[in-house]
PDB file of C-alpha atoms and ligand atoms in Angstrom:
ATOM      1  CA  MET A 290     -12.177  17.592  -5.588  1.00 87.00           C
ATOM      2  CA  LEU A 291      -8.870  19.195  -6.598  1.00 93.00           C
ATOM      3  CA  GLU A 292      -9.616  22.135  -4.305  1.00 95.00           C
ATOM      4  CA  LYS A 293     -10.138  19.750  -1.378  1.00 95.00           C
ATOM      5  CA  ILE A 294      -6.871  17.938  -2.134  1.00 97.00           C
ATOM      6  CA  LYS A 295      -5.030  21.267  -2.265  1.00 96.00           C
ATOM      7  CA  GLU A 296      -6.623  22.439   0.979  1.00 96.00           C
ATOM      8  CA  THR A 297      -5.555  19.269   2.800  1.00 97.00           C
ATOM      9  CA  ALA A 298      -2.028  19.401   1.355  1.00 96.00           C
ATOM     10  CA  GLN A 299      -1.669  23.022   2.480  1.00 96.00           C
ATOM     11  CA  PHE A 300      -2.962  22.178   5.954  1.00 96.00           C
ATOM     12  CA  LEU A 301      -0.443  19.352   6.337  1.00 96.00           C
ATOM     13  CA  MET A 302       2.461  21.391   4.972  1.00 95.00           C
ATOM     14  CA  ALA A 303       1.716  24.089   7.519  1.00 93.00           C
ATOM     15  CA  ALA A 304       1.232  21.583  10.358  1.00 91.00           C
ATOM     16  CA  GLN A 305       4.775  20.217  10.397  1.00 86.00           C
ATOM     17  CA  LYS A 306       8.306  21.357   9.640  1.00 85.00           C
ATOM     18  CA  THR A 307      10.126  18.758   7.512  1.00 85.00           C
ATOM     19  CA  LYS A 308       9.035  18.437   3.896  1.00 91.00           C
ATOM     20  CA  PRO A 309       8.331  14.707   3.463  1.00 95.00           C
ATOM     21  CA  GLN A 310      10.062  12.930   0.595  1.00 95.00           C
ATOM     22  CA  VAL A 311       8.586   9.425   0.862  1.00 97.00           C
ATOM     23  CA  GLY A 312       4.960   8.421   1.418  1.00 97.00           C
ATOM     24  CA  ILE A 313       4.333   5.155   3.243  1.00 96.00           C
ATOM     25  CA  ILE A 314       1.051   3.322   3.697  1.00 95.00           C
ATOM     26  CA  LEU A 315       1.513   1.148   6.765  1.00 92.00           C
ATOM     27  CA  GLY A 316      -0.793  -1.692   5.875  1.00 85.00           C
ATOM     28  CA  THR A 317      -0.963  -5.032   7.616  1.00 79.00           C
ATOM     29  CA  GLY A 318       2.546  -6.236   8.448  1.00 71.00           C
ATOM     30  CA  LEU A 319       4.265  -2.894   8.315  1.00 80.00           C
ATOM     31  CA  GLY A 320       2.994  -1.461  11.593  1.00 80.00           C
ATOM     32  CA  GLY A 321       6.412  -2.162  13.128  1.00 83.00           C
ATOM     33  CA  LEU A 322       7.999   0.349  10.796  1.00 87.00           C
ATOM     34  CA  VAL A 323       6.643   3.036  13.133  1.00 89.00           C
ATOM     35  CA  LYS A 324       9.423   2.083  15.571  1.00 87.00           C
ATOM     36  CA  GLU A 325      11.965   3.000  12.878  1.00 88.00           C
ATOM     37  CA  ILE A 326      10.539   6.494  12.478  1.00 92.00           C
ATOM     38  CA  ASP A 327      12.026   9.367  14.458  1.00 92.00           C
ATOM     39  CA  ILE A 328       8.629  10.913  14.951  1.00 95.00           C
ATOM     40  CA  GLU A 329       8.317  14.644  14.592  1.00 94.00           C
ATOM     41  CA  LYS A 330       4.540  14.887  14.643  1.00 94.00           C
ATOM     42  CA  THR A 331       1.424  12.719  14.523  1.00 94.00           C
ATOM     43  CA  ILE A 332      -1.949  13.974  13.354  1.00 94.00           C
ATOM     44  CA  PRO A 333      -5.123  11.886  13.853  1.00 91.00           C
ATOM     45  CA  TYR A 334      -7.170  11.574  10.668  1.00 90.00           C
ATOM     46  CA  GLY A 335     -10.102  13.170  12.461  1.00 87.00           C
ATOM     47  CA  GLU A 336      -8.151  16.431  12.748  1.00 90.00           C
ATOM     48  CA  ILE A 337      -7.247  16.626   9.057  1.00 93.00           C
ATOM     49  CA  PRO A 338      -9.643  18.574   6.833  1.00 94.00           C
ATOM     50  CA  ASN A 339     -11.350  16.421   4.169  1.00 94.00           C
ATOM     51  CA  PHE A 340      -9.749  13.167   5.396  1.00 90.00           C
ATOM     52  CA  PRO A 341     -11.965  10.098   5.704  1.00 86.00           C
ATOM     53  CA  VAL A 342     -11.764   8.243   9.048  1.00 71.00           C
ATOM     54  CA  SER A 343     -10.576   4.611   9.217  1.00 57.00           C
ATOM     55  CA  THR A 344     -12.865   2.102  10.910  1.00 58.00           C
ATOM     56  CA  VAL A 345     -11.501  -1.423  10.447  1.00 55.00           C
ATOM     57  CA  GLU A 346     -10.084  -3.430  13.337  1.00 53.00           C
ATOM     58  CA  GLY A 347      -6.286  -3.442  13.551  1.00 47.00           C
ATOM     59  CA  HIS A 348      -5.974  -0.167  11.676  1.00 49.00           C
ATOM     60  CA  GLN A 349      -5.466   3.037  13.618  1.00 58.00           C
ATOM     61  CA  GLY A 350      -5.960   6.289  11.884  1.00 87.00           C
ATOM     62  CA  GLN A 351      -3.222   8.872  12.000  1.00 91.00           C
ATOM     63  CA  LEU A 352      -0.531  10.439   9.882  1.00 94.00           C
ATOM     64  CA  ILE A 353       3.013  10.213  11.156  1.00 95.00           C
ATOM     65  CA  PHE A 354       5.649  12.725  10.085  1.00 96.00           C
ATOM     66  CA  GLY A 355       9.304  12.102  10.855  1.00 95.00           C
ATOM     67  CA  THR A 356      12.482  10.588   9.487  1.00 94.00           C
ATOM     68  CA  ILE A 357      13.700   7.055   8.782  1.00 93.00           C
ATOM     69  CA  LYS A 358      17.492   6.959   8.722  1.00 89.00           C
ATOM     70  CA  GLY A 359      17.406  10.700   8.121  1.00 90.00           C
ATOM     71  CA  LYS A 360      14.925  10.548   5.212  1.00 94.00           C
ATOM     72  CA  PRO A 361      11.786  12.625   5.799  1.00 96.00           C
ATOM     73  CA  VAL A 362       8.644  10.481   5.495  1.00 96.00           C
ATOM     74  CA  MET A 363       4.911  10.813   5.820  1.00 97.00           C
ATOM     75  CA  ALA A 364       3.376   7.532   6.968  1.00 96.00           C
ATOM     76  CA  MET A 365      -0.280   6.610   7.029  1.00 94.00           C
ATOM     77  CA  GLN A 366      -1.022   4.482  10.059  1.00 91.00           C
ATOM     78  CA  GLY A 367      -4.274   3.002   8.842  1.00 87.00           C
ATOM     79  CA  ARG A 368      -5.566   3.046   5.279  1.00 88.00           C
ATOM     80  CA  PHE A 369      -9.015   3.360   3.768  1.00 91.00           C
ATOM     81  CA  HIS A 370     -10.436   0.212   2.219  1.00 92.00           C
ATOM     82  CA  TYR A 371     -13.066   0.102  -0.487  1.00 95.00           C
ATOM     83  CA  TYR A 372     -14.926  -2.629   1.452  1.00 93.00           C
ATOM     84  CA  GLU A 373     -15.462  -0.201   4.330  1.00 89.00           C
ATOM     85  CA  GLY A 374     -17.815   1.715   2.090  1.00 90.00           C
ATOM     86  CA  TYR A 375     -15.505   4.551   1.086  1.00 93.00           C
ATOM     87  CA  THR A 376     -15.599   5.639  -2.525  1.00 94.00           C
ATOM     88  CA  MET A 377     -12.532   5.014  -4.664  1.00 96.00           C
ATOM     89  CA  GLN A 378     -11.881   8.781  -4.471  1.00 95.00           C
ATOM     90  CA  GLN A 379     -11.837   8.604  -0.660  1.00 94.00           C
ATOM     91  CA  VAL A 380      -9.629   5.502  -0.645  1.00 95.00           C
ATOM     92  CA  THR A 381      -7.037   7.267  -2.795  1.00 97.00           C
ATOM     93  CA  PHE A 382      -7.423  10.809  -1.404  1.00 97.00           C
ATOM     94  CA  PRO A 383      -4.318  10.637   0.837  1.00 97.00           C
ATOM     95  CA  VAL A 384      -2.132   9.604  -2.117  1.00 98.00           C
ATOM     96  CA  ARG A 385      -3.349  12.637  -4.072  1.00 98.00           C
ATOM     97  CA  VAL A 386      -2.469  14.801  -1.071  1.00 97.00           C
ATOM     98  CA  MET A 387       1.007  13.239  -0.840  1.00 97.00           C
ATOM     99  CA  LYS A 388       1.778  14.181  -4.422  1.00 97.00           C
ATOM    100  CA  LEU A 389       0.644  17.778  -3.919  1.00 97.00           C
ATOM    101  CA  MET A 390       2.947  17.919  -0.885  1.00 96.00           C
ATOM    102  CA  GLY A 391       5.854  17.083  -3.198  1.00 95.00           C
ATOM    103  CA  ILE A 392       6.158  13.361  -2.419  1.00 97.00           C
ATOM    104  CA  GLU A 393       7.346  11.383  -5.444  1.00 96.00           C
ATOM    105  CA  GLN A 394       7.792   7.927  -3.923  1.00 97.00           C
ATOM    106  CA  LEU A 395       5.125   5.662  -2.456  1.00 97.00           C
ATOM    107  CA  ILE A 396       5.698   2.522  -0.401  1.00 97.00           C
ATOM    108  CA  VAL A 397       2.725   0.279   0.401  1.00 96.00           C
ATOM    109  CA  SER A 398       2.224  -2.970   2.253  1.00 93.00           C
ATOM    110  CA  ASN A 399      -0.619  -5.398   2.683  1.00 93.00           C
ATOM    111  CA  ALA A 400      -1.637  -8.922   3.637  1.00 93.00           C
ATOM    112  CA  SER A 401      -2.744 -11.413   1.018  1.00 96.00           C
ATOM    113  CA  GLY A 402      -3.756 -14.955   0.305  1.00 96.00           C
ATOM    114  CA  GLY A 403      -1.130 -16.993  -1.545  1.00 97.00           C
ATOM    115  CA  LEU A 404      -2.033 -18.339  -4.994  1.00 98.00           C
ATOM    116  CA  ASN A 405       1.418 -19.466  -6.145  1.00 98.00           C
ATOM    117  CA  PRO A 406       2.033 -23.046  -4.928  1.00 97.00           C
ATOM    118  CA  ASP A 407       5.694 -22.162  -4.224  1.00 97.00           C
ATOM    119  CA  PHE A 408       4.632 -19.678  -1.538  1.00 97.00           C
ATOM    120  CA  LYS A 409       4.285 -20.546   2.157  1.00 94.00           C
ATOM    121  CA  VAL A 410       2.171 -18.821   4.774  1.00 94.00           C
ATOM    122  CA  GLY A 411       4.408 -16.160   6.344  1.00 92.00           C
ATOM    123  CA  ASP A 412       6.361 -15.439   3.146  1.00 95.00           C
ATOM    124  CA  ILE A 413       6.973 -11.856   2.079  1.00 95.00           C
ATOM    125  CA  MET A 414       6.263 -11.098  -1.587  1.00 97.00           C
ATOM    126  CA  ILE A 415       7.528  -8.077  -3.476  1.00 97.00           C
ATOM    127  CA  ILE A 416       4.675  -6.933  -5.702  1.00 98.00           C
ATOM    128  CA  ASP A 417       6.033  -6.646  -9.237  1.00 97.00           C
ATOM    129  CA  ASP A 418       2.698  -6.144 -10.989  1.00 98.00           C
ATOM    130  CA  HIS A 419      -1.003  -6.157 -10.211  1.00 98.00           C
ATOM    131  CA  ILE A 420      -4.378  -7.088 -11.684  1.00 98.00           C
ATOM    132  CA  ASN A 421      -7.279  -4.792 -10.870  1.00 98.00           C
ATOM    133  CA  MET A 422     -10.279  -6.994  -9.990  1.00 98.00           C
ATOM    134  CA  PHE A 423     -12.105  -4.353  -7.932  1.00 98.00           C
ATOM    135  CA  GLY A 424     -14.651  -4.020 -10.716  1.00 97.00           C
ATOM    136  CA  THR A 425     -14.046  -0.278 -10.736  1.00 97.00           C
ATOM    137  CA  ASN A 426     -11.207   2.196 -11.086  1.00 98.00           C
ATOM    138  CA  PRO A 427     -10.364   5.304  -9.028  1.00 98.00           C
ATOM    139  CA  LEU A 428      -9.759   7.264 -12.237  1.00 97.00           C
ATOM    140  CA  LEU A 429     -13.309   6.847 -13.567  1.00 97.00           C
ATOM    141  CA  GLY A 430     -14.989  10.163 -14.227  1.00 95.00           C
ATOM    142  CA  LYS A 431     -13.646  13.537 -15.305  1.00 94.00           C
ATOM    143  CA  ASN A 432      -9.868  13.444 -15.473  1.00 96.00           C
ATOM    144  CA  MET A 433      -7.978  15.786 -13.153  1.00 95.00           C
ATOM    145  CA  ALA A 434      -5.731  16.941 -15.971  1.00 94.00           C
ATOM    146  CA  GLU A 435      -3.552  19.039 -13.617  1.00 93.00           C
ATOM    147  CA  LEU A 436      -2.546  15.795 -11.898  1.00 96.00           C
ATOM    148  CA  GLY A 437      -2.122  13.325 -14.742  1.00 97.00           C
ATOM    149  CA  PRO A 438      -3.212  12.071 -18.168  1.00 97.00           C
ATOM    150  CA  ARG A 439      -6.643  10.724 -19.162  1.00 97.00           C
ATOM    151  CA  PHE A 440      -5.127   7.375 -20.179  1.00 97.00           C
ATOM    152  CA  PRO A 441      -2.226   6.692 -17.815  1.00 97.00           C
ATOM    153  CA  ASP A 442       0.510   4.286 -18.798  1.00 96.00           C
ATOM    154  CA  MET A 443       0.725   1.244 -16.512  1.00 97.00           C
ATOM    155  CA  SER A 444       3.693  -0.537 -18.102  1.00 97.00           C
ATOM    156  CA  GLN A 445       5.748  -0.318 -14.890  1.00 97.00           C
ATOM    157  CA  PRO A 446       3.334   0.034 -11.974  1.00 98.00           C
ATOM    158  CA  TYR A 447       5.997  -1.020  -9.456  1.00 98.00           C
ATOM    159  CA  SER A 448       9.487   0.412  -9.948  1.00 98.00           C
ATOM    160  CA  HIS A 449      11.948  -2.131 -11.344  1.00 97.00           C
ATOM    161  CA  GLU A 450      14.770  -0.153  -9.780  1.00 97.00           C
ATOM    162  CA  LEU A 451      13.245  -0.291  -6.279  1.00 97.00           C
ATOM    163  CA  ILE A 452      12.501  -4.012  -6.671  1.00 97.00           C
ATOM    164  CA  LYS A 453      16.155  -4.556  -7.569  1.00 97.00           C
ATOM    165  CA  ARG A 454      17.296  -2.598  -4.529  1.00 97.00           C
ATOM    166  CA  ALA A 455      14.913  -4.448  -2.189  1.00 97.00           C
ATOM    167  CA  ASN A 456      16.134  -7.807  -3.467  1.00 97.00           C
ATOM    168  CA  ALA A 457      19.735  -6.736  -2.936  1.00 96.00           C
ATOM    169  CA  ILE A 458      18.961  -5.595   0.632  1.00 96.00           C
ATOM    170  CA  ALA A 459      17.164  -8.853   1.419  1.00 96.00           C
ATOM    171  CA  LYS A 460      20.079 -10.888   0.097  1.00 95.00           C
ATOM    172  CA  LYS A 461      22.549  -8.959   2.231  1.00 95.00           C
ATOM    173  CA  GLU A 462      20.342  -9.355   5.315  1.00 93.00           C
ATOM    174  CA  GLY A 463      19.694 -13.045   4.663  1.00 94.00           C
ATOM    175  CA  ILE A 464      15.953 -12.486   4.261  1.00 95.00           C
ATOM    176  CA  GLU A 465      14.056 -14.563   1.704  1.00 94.00           C
ATOM    177  CA  LEU A 466      11.701 -12.576  -0.505  1.00 96.00           C
ATOM    178  CA  LYS A 467       9.264 -13.921  -3.049  1.00 97.00           C
ATOM    179  CA  GLN A 468       8.088 -11.847  -5.988  1.00 98.00           C
ATOM    180  CA  GLY A 469       4.874 -11.826  -7.971  1.00 98.00           C
ATOM    181  CA  VAL A 470       1.587 -10.434  -9.168  1.00 98.00           C
ATOM    182  CA  TYR A 471      -0.960  -9.073  -6.690  1.00 98.00           C
ATOM    183  CA  VAL A 472      -4.638  -9.412  -7.551  1.00 98.00           C
ATOM    184  CA  GLY A 473      -6.691  -6.676  -5.893  1.00 98.00           C
ATOM    185  CA  THR A 474     -10.345  -7.396  -5.083  1.00 98.00           C
ATOM    186  CA  ALA A 475     -13.045  -5.446  -3.295  1.00 97.00           C
ATOM    187  CA  GLY A 476     -13.626  -8.024  -0.548  1.00 92.00           C
ATOM    188  CA  PRO A 477     -14.723  -8.178   2.250  1.00 96.00           C
ATOM    189  CA  THR A 478     -15.270 -11.907   1.716  1.00 96.00           C
ATOM    190  CA  PHE A 479     -12.134 -13.996   1.482  1.00 96.00           C
ATOM    191  CA  GLU A 480     -12.166 -16.084  -1.697  1.00 97.00           C
ATOM    192  CA  THR A 481     -14.075 -19.256  -2.359  1.00 96.00           C
ATOM    193  CA  PRO A 482     -11.856 -22.112  -3.569  1.00 96.00           C
ATOM    194  CA  ALA A 483     -13.111 -21.506  -7.119  1.00 97.00           C
ATOM    195  CA  GLU A 484     -12.244 -17.799  -6.863  1.00 97.00           C
ATOM    196  CA  TYR A 485      -8.702 -18.534  -5.648  1.00 97.00           C
ATOM    197  CA  LYS A 486      -8.321 -20.922  -8.602  1.00 97.00           C
ATOM    198  CA  ASN A 487      -9.641 -18.294 -10.982  1.00 98.00           C
ATOM    199  CA  PHE A 488      -7.171 -15.669  -9.739  1.00 98.00           C
ATOM    200  CA  ARG A 489      -4.294 -18.136 -10.154  1.00 98.00           C
ATOM    201  CA  ILE A 490      -5.384 -18.953 -13.711  1.00 98.00           C
ATOM    202  CA  ILE A 491      -5.498 -15.287 -14.713  1.00 98.00           C
ATOM    203  CA  GLY A 492      -1.909 -14.804 -13.548  1.00 98.00           C
ATOM    204  CA  GLY A 493      -1.998 -13.927  -9.853  1.00 98.00           C
ATOM    205  CA  ASP A 494       0.497 -14.982  -7.196  1.00 98.00           C
ATOM    206  CA  ALA A 495      -1.390 -13.439  -4.277  1.00 98.00           C
ATOM    207  CA  VAL A 496      -4.809 -11.867  -3.688  1.00 98.00           C
ATOM    208  CA  GLY A 497      -5.852  -9.115  -1.311  1.00 97.00           C
ATOM    209  CA  MET A 498      -8.256  -6.244  -0.752  1.00 97.00           C
ATOM    210  CA  SER A 499      -6.144  -3.092  -1.065  1.00 96.00           C
ATOM    211  CA  THR A 500      -3.179  -1.359  -2.726  1.00 97.00           C
ATOM    212  CA  VAL A 501      -4.360  -1.443  -6.365  1.00 98.00           C
ATOM    213  CA  PRO A 502      -6.452   1.778  -6.085  1.00 98.00           C
ATOM    214  CA  GLU A 503      -3.641   3.685  -4.367  1.00 98.00           C
ATOM    215  CA  VAL A 504      -1.033   2.533  -6.893  1.00 98.00           C
ATOM    216  CA  ILE A 505      -3.270   3.399  -9.871  1.00 98.00           C
ATOM    217  CA  VAL A 506      -3.692   6.934  -8.545  1.00 98.00           C
ATOM    218  CA  ALA A 507       0.007   7.243  -7.702  1.00 98.00           C
ATOM    219  CA  ARG A 508       0.982   6.149 -11.211  1.00 98.00           C
ATOM    220  CA  HIS A 509      -1.579   8.545 -12.695  1.00 98.00           C
ATOM    221  CA  MET A 510       0.461  11.310 -11.041  1.00 98.00           C
ATOM    222  CA  GLY A 511       3.818   9.826 -12.030  1.00 97.00           C
ATOM    223  CA  MET A 512       4.838   8.689  -8.542  1.00 98.00           C
ATOM    224  CA  THR A 513       7.292   5.800  -8.169  1.00 98.00           C
ATOM    225  CA  CYS A 514       5.747   2.844  -6.324  1.00 98.00           C
ATOM    226  CA  PHE A 515       7.042  -0.062  -4.276  1.00 98.00           C
ATOM    227  CA  GLY A 516       4.785  -2.672  -2.681  1.00 96.00           C
ATOM    228  CA  VAL A 517       5.174  -5.695  -0.448  1.00 95.00           C
ATOM    229  CA  SER A 518       2.664  -8.280   0.652  1.00 95.00           C
ATOM    230  CA  ILE A 519       2.690 -10.807   3.467  1.00 94.00           C
ATOM    231  CA  ILE A 520       1.192 -14.148   2.516  1.00 95.00           C
ATOM    232  CA  THR A 521      -1.059 -14.774   5.508  1.00 94.00           C
ATOM    233  CA  ASP A 522      -3.027 -17.776   4.240  1.00 94.00           C
ATOM    234  CA  SER A 523      -3.103 -20.165   1.334  1.00 93.00           C
ATOM    235  CA  GLY A 524      -5.486 -20.160  -1.613  1.00 92.00           C
ATOM    236  CA  VAL A 525      -3.715 -23.104  -3.229  1.00 91.00           C
ATOM    237  CA  PRO A 526      -6.035 -26.073  -3.931  1.00 91.00           C
ATOM    238  CA  GLY A 527      -5.573 -28.744  -1.252  1.00 90.00           C
ATOM    239  CA  GLN A 528      -4.156 -26.201   1.254  1.00 88.00           C
ATOM    240  CA  ILE A 529      -7.197 -23.990   1.755  1.00 87.00           C
ATOM    241  CA  VAL A 530      -8.421 -23.898   5.354  1.00 87.00           C
ATOM    242  CA  GLU A 531     -10.883 -21.706   7.197  1.00 86.00           C
ATOM    243  CA  ILE A 532      -9.350 -18.290   7.962  1.00 87.00           C
ATOM    244  CA  SER A 533     -10.189 -15.222  10.003  1.00 86.00           C
ATOM    245  CA  HIS A 534      -9.046 -11.611  10.196  1.00 86.00           C
ATOM    246  CA  GLU A 535      -7.329 -12.453  13.524  1.00 85.00           C
ATOM    247  CA  GLU A 536      -5.196 -15.166  11.910  1.00 86.00           C
ATOM    248  CA  VAL A 537      -4.274 -12.822   9.086  1.00 84.00           C
ATOM    249  CA  GLN A 538      -3.109 -10.276  11.686  1.00 84.00           C
ATOM    250  CA  GLN A 539      -1.124 -12.903  13.617  1.00 86.00           C
ATOM    251  CA  VAL A 540       0.767 -14.217  10.595  1.00 82.00           C
ATOM    252  CA  ALA A 541       1.459 -10.686   9.425  1.00 83.00           C
ATOM    253  CA  ALA A 542       2.816  -9.734  12.852  1.00 83.00           C
ATOM    254  CA  ALA A 543       5.271 -12.652  12.723  1.00 82.00           C
ATOM    255  CA  ALA A 544       6.648 -11.515   9.351  1.00 84.00           C
ATOM    256  CA  GLU A 545       6.822  -7.889  10.445  1.00 88.00           C
ATOM    257  CA  PRO A 546      10.450  -7.707  11.688  1.00 89.00           C
ATOM    258  CA  ASN A 547      11.893  -8.851   8.332  1.00 91.00           C
ATOM    259  CA  MET A 548       9.506  -6.687   6.358  1.00 90.00           C
ATOM    260  CA  THR A 549      10.420  -3.676   8.514  1.00 90.00           C
ATOM    261  CA  ARG A 550      14.147  -4.247   8.040  1.00 90.00           C
ATOM    262  CA  VAL A 551      13.886  -4.379   4.247  1.00 93.00           C
ATOM    263  CA  ILE A 552      11.688  -1.273   4.021  1.00 93.00           C
ATOM    264  CA  ALA A 553      13.812   0.792   6.419  1.00 92.00           C
ATOM    265  CA  GLU A 554      16.930  -0.018   4.376  1.00 94.00           C
ATOM    266  CA  LEU A 555      15.080   0.676   1.142  1.00 96.00           C
ATOM    267  CA  VAL A 556      13.981   4.105   2.377  1.00 95.00           C
ATOM    268  CA  ASN A 557      17.624   4.746   3.204  1.00 92.00           C
ATOM    269  CA  THR A 558      18.494   4.369  -0.506  1.00 94.00           C
ATOM    270  CA  LEU A 559      15.861   6.864  -1.684  1.00 91.00           C
TER     271      LEU A 559
HETATM  272  N1  HPA B 708      -7.899 -13.058   0.247  1.00 97.86           N
HETATM  273  C1  HPA B 708      -8.113 -11.742   0.173  1.00 97.86           C
HETATM  274  N2  HPA B 708      -7.542 -10.878   0.995  1.00 97.86           N
HETATM  275  C2  HPA B 708      -6.711 -11.350   1.932  1.00 97.86           C
HETATM  276  C3  HPA B 708      -6.456 -12.710   2.051  1.00 97.86           C
HETATM  277  C4  HPA B 708      -7.096 -13.611   1.165  1.00 97.86           C
HETATM  278  O1  HPA B 708      -6.901 -14.832   1.219  1.00 97.86           O
HETATM  279  N3  HPA B 708      -5.573 -12.853   3.083  1.00 97.86           N
HETATM  280  C5  HPA B 708      -5.327 -11.614   3.553  1.00 97.86           C
HETATM  281  N4  HPA B 708      -6.018 -10.704   2.864  1.00 97.86           N
END
């Protein structure tokens, strides 16, 4: 596995000129950030050795190298979800590669169902902690000791410093941000009313189907993480209505300009 990660990292280092400093996973709601990137090079996942290929609707698959406000970034346009049938190792492979390329900061976004009754559909939530409800963990198995410890600390999964900066940026820009705990589940079913209630009771503010595996692996390797989530539907009792992937995409698209502004400014501080 480590050999494959190294091979891919070497391929990508040789394939473009600027050494990326920040890794970005352009999940739902952050697609617009591409417009903020001065693109130097794009590489379709299919052309990258050892990379899985993304299949889900609304997610293209390519790596984008370039700069945001002068900061060199590597952005994943399209991520790998566990529900697509990839293993946890495949889902988190690109994050491993980022670290071996020298990237120390990871920014992720996603869409989620709101559990906190103070949240509205369309709100943007800074992820300040998570609960892993995938029923598995990407670090199961032999530890890659060259990359991180057997029992990684998770006391600060999402950087307090970056959360502080993002809140300050949002305040200056007049953008309202919520903050809370993201529950990560395998999916692909959205939650039943009883499941939404359960995730609220255990301490969640939002629930979605991504991000937790990538952040676990990033923290294993000591990377600094920042995550945001767009609340695309409500899991609050009395507000639950039928939802579809299309509606999730639509709500996320509406929140995208504000999300993009905050992230672009945040990258500028890194
Ligand atoms: N549940 C899980 N994942 C989601 C949801 C949800 O309600 N909305 C968007 N992604």
